[in-house]
Coordinates of C-alpha atoms in Angstrom, one line a residue:
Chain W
X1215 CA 209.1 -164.1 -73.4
X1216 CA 209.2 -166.0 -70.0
X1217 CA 209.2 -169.6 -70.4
X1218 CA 207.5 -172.0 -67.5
X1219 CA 208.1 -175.6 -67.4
X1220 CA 206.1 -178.4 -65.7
X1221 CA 206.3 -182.3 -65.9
X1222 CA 203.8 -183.9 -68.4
X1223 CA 202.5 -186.1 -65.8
X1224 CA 202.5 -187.2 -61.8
X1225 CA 200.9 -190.2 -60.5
X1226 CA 199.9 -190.3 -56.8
X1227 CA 197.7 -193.0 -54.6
X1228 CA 195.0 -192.1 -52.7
X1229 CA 195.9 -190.8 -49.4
X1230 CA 199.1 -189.7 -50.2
X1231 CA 200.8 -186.5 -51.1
X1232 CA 201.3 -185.4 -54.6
X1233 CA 204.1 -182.3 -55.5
X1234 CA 203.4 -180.5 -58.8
X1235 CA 206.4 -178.5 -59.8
X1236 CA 206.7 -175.2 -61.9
X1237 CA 210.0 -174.4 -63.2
X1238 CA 211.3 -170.5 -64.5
X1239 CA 213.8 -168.6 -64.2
X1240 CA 214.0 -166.6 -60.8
X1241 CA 210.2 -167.7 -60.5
X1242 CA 210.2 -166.8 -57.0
X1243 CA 210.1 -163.1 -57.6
X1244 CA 207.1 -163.5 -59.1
X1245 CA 203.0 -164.1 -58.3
X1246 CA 202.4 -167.6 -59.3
X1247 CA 198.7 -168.9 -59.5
X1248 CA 197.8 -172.3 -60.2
X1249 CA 194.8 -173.9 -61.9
X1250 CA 192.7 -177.6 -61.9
X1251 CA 190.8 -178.1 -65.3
X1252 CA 188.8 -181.5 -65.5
X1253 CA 187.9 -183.0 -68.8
X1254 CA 185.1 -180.8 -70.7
X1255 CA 185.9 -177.9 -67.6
X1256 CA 186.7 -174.5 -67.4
X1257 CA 189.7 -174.1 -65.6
X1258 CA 189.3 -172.9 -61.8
X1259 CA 191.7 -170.8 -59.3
X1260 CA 192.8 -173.4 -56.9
X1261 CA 196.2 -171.0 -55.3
X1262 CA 196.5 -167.5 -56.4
X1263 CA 199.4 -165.3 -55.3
X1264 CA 201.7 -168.3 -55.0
X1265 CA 199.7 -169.4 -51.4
X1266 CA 196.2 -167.7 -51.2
X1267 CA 193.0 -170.3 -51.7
X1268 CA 190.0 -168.8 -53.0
X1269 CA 187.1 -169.8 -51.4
X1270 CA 185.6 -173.1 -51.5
X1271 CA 189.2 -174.9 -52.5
X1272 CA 190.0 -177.2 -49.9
X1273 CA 192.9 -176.6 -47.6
X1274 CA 194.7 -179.9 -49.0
X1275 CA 195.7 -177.9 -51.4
X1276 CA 198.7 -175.5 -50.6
X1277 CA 201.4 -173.5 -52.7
X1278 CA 205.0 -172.8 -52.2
X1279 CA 207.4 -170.5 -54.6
X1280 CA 211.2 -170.3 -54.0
X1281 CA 214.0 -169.5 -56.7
X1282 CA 213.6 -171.5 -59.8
X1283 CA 210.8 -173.5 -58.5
X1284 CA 207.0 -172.9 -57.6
X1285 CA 205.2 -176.0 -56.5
X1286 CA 201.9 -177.0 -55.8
X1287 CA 201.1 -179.8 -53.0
X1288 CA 197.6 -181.3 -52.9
X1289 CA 198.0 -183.5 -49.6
X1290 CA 195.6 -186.2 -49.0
X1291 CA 194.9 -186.6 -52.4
X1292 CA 191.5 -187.6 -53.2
X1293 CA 190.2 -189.5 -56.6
X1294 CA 188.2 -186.2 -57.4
X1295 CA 191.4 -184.2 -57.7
X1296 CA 191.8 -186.1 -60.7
X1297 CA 192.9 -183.3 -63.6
X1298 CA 195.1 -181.1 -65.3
X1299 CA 197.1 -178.9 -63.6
X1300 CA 198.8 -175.7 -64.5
X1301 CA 200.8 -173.1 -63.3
X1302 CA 200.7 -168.8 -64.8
X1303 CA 202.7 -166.0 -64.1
X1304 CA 202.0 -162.2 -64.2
X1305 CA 205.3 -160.8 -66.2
X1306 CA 206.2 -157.6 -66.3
X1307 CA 205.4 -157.3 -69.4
X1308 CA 201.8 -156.9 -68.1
X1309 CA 201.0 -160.6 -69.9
X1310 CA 200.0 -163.8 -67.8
X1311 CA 202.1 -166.8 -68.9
X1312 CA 200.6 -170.2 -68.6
X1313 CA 202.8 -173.4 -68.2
X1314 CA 202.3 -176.5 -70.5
X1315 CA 200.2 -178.1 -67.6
X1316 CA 200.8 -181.5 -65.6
X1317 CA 198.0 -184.3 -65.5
X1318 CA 197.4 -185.8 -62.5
X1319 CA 196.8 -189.4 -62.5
X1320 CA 195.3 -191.1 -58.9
X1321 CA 196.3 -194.4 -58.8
Chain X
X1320 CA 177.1 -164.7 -57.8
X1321 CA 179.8 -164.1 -60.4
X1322 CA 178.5 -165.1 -64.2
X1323 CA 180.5 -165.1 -67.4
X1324 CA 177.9 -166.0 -70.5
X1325 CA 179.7 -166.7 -73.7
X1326 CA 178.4 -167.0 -76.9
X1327 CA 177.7 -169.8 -78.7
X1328 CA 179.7 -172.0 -80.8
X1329 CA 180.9 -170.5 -84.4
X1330 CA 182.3 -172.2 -87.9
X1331 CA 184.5 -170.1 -89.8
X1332 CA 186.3 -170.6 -93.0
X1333 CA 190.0 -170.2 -93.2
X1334 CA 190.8 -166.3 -93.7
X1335 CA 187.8 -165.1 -92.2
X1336 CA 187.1 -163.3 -88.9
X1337 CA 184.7 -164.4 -85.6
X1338 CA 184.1 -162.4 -82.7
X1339 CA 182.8 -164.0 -79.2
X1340 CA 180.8 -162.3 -76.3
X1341 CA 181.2 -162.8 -72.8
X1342 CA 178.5 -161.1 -71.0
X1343 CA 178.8 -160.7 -67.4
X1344 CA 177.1 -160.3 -64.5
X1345 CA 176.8 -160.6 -60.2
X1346 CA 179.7 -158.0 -59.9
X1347 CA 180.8 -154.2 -60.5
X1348 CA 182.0 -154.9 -64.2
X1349 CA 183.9 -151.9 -64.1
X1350 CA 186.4 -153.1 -60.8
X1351 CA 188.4 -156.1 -62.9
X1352 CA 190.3 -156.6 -65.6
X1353 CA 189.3 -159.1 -67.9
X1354 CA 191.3 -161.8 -70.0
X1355 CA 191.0 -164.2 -73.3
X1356 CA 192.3 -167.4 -72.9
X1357 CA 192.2 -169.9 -75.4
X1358 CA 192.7 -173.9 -75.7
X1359 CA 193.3 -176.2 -79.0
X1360 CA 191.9 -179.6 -78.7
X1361 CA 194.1 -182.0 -76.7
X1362 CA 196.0 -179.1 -75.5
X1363 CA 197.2 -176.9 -73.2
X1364 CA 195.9 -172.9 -72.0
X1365 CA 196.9 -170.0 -74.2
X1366 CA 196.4 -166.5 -72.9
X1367 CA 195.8 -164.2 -75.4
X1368 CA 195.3 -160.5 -73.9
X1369 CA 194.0 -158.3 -71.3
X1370 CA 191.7 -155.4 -71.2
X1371 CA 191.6 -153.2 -68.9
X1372 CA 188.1 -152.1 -66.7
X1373 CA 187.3 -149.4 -68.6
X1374 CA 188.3 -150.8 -72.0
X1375 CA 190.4 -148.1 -72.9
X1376 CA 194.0 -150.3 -72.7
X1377 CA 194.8 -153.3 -73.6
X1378 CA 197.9 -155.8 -73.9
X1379 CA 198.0 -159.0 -76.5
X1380 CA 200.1 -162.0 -76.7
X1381 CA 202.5 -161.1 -79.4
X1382 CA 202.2 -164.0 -81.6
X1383 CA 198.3 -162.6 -81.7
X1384 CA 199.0 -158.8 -82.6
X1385 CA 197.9 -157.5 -85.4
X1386 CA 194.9 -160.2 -85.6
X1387 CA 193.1 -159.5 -81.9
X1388 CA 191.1 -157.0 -80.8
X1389 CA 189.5 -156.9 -77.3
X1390 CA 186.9 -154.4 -76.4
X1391 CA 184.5 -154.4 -73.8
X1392 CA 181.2 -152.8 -73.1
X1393 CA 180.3 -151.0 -70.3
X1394 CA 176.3 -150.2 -70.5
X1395 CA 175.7 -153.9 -70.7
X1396 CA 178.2 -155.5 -69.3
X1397 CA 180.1 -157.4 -71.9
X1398 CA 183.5 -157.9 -73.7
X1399 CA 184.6 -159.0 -76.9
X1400 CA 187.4 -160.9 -78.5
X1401 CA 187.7 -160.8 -82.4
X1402 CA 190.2 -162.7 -84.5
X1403 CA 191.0 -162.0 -87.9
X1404 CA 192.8 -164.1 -90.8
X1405 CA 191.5 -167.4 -89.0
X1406 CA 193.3 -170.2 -89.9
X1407 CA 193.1 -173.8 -88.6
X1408 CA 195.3 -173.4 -85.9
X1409 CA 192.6 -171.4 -84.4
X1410 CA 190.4 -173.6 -84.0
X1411 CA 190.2 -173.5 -80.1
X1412 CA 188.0 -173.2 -77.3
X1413 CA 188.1 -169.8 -76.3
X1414 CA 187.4 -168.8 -72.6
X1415 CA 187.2 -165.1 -71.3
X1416 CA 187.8 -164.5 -67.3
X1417 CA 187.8 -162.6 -64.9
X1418 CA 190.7 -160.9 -62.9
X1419 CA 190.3 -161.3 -59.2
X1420 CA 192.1 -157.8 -58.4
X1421 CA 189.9 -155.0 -58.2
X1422 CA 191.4 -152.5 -60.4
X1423 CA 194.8 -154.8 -60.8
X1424 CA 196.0 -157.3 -62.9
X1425 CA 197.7 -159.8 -62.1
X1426 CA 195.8 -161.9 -59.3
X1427 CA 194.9 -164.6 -60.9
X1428 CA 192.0 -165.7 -62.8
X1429 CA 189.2 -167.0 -60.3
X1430 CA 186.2 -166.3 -62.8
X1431 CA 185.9 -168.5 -66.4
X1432 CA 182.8 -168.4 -69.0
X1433 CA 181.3 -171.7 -70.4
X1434 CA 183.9 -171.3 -73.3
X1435 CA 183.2 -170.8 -76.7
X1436 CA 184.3 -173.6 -79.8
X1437 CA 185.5 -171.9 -82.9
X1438 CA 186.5 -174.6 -85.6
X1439 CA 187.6 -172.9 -88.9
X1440 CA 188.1 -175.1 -91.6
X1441 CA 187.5 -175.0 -95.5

């Protein structure tokens, strides 16, 4: 089964830009869709279809998807975006695929 | 708006068998796909399986064949997950959602329930 890797943790200041990376292979032929989850949360849509915002996300958060690598950017990064973040795949084995998720830290 | 109700939270003993509801409502049921995701404590997301609008297909993580069965409802509205053999690796919050594609998969997740606990221990 497809395999998605993302780094246990980032650390950003507020103000500044922080990069969440999604690792698989040939990931950029597929739909990537990326999730926050805060502590005691259901998880919620913030990218779908690797750049689309649903609505009410702000537009500080953006996606990007090219070979190996899908990454989310949340730019101006605010205390409140303070969470878990992961990436899924559809496969074409008709199963979504979840990565092992990233927490966000703001300094 | 778009509302996903769970049921509440269950206690099983190990080898036994749960099943959660997720009712939902503010939408045409029968447009999206729907999904099981579940979460251990301090972990991360697990999806489990999808059933299609009008329950008639559905696709399951493998390690969970043969213990999952997803149905859904269409007069009120609702869809089930039940889990058989429980043991205490199951012991998870379990989320259904919904698909945003209407009458895809694959477009994400952009509707969650409350969540449901199931703990099974002895």
């Amino acid at each position: 089964s497809y395999v998605l890797a993302q780094p246990p943790s980032v650390s950003v200041a507020p103000g500044k830009t922080a990069r969440i990376t999604c690792g698989g292979n040939n990931i950029g032929s597929k739909t990537v869709h990326w999730y926050q989850q805060k502590p005691g949360q259901a998880p919620v849509l913030v990218i779908y279809y690797v750049t689309d915002r649903p609505s009410g996300i702000p537009e500080r958060f953006s996606g990007s998807n090219s070979g190996n690598t899908a990454t989310l950017t949340i730019s101006r990064v605010e205390a409140g975006d303070e969470a878990d973040y992961y990436c899924q795949v559809w496969d074409t084995s008709g199963h979504y695929v979840f990565g092992p998720g990233t927490k966000v830290t703001v300094l | 708006q778009v509302q996903l109700v769970q049921s509440g939270a269950e206690v099983r003993k190990p080898g036994a068998s749960v099943k959660v509801s997720c009712k939902a409502s503010g939408y045409t049921f029968t447009n999206h796909y729907m999904q099981w995701v579940r979460q251990a404590p301090g972990q991360g997301l697990e999806w489990m399986g999808i059933i299609n609008p009008s329950g008639d297909r559905t696709n399951y993580a493998q390690k969970l064949q043969g213990r999952v069965t997803m149905t859904r409802d269409t007069s009120t509205s609702t869809v089930y997950m039940e889990l058989t053999s429980l043991t205490s690796g199951d012991t998870a919050v379990y989320y259904c959602a919904r698909d945003l594609g209407i009458a895809v998969a694959g477009w994400g997740l952009d509707s969650w329930g409350q969540g449901t606990l199931v703990t099974v221990s002895s």
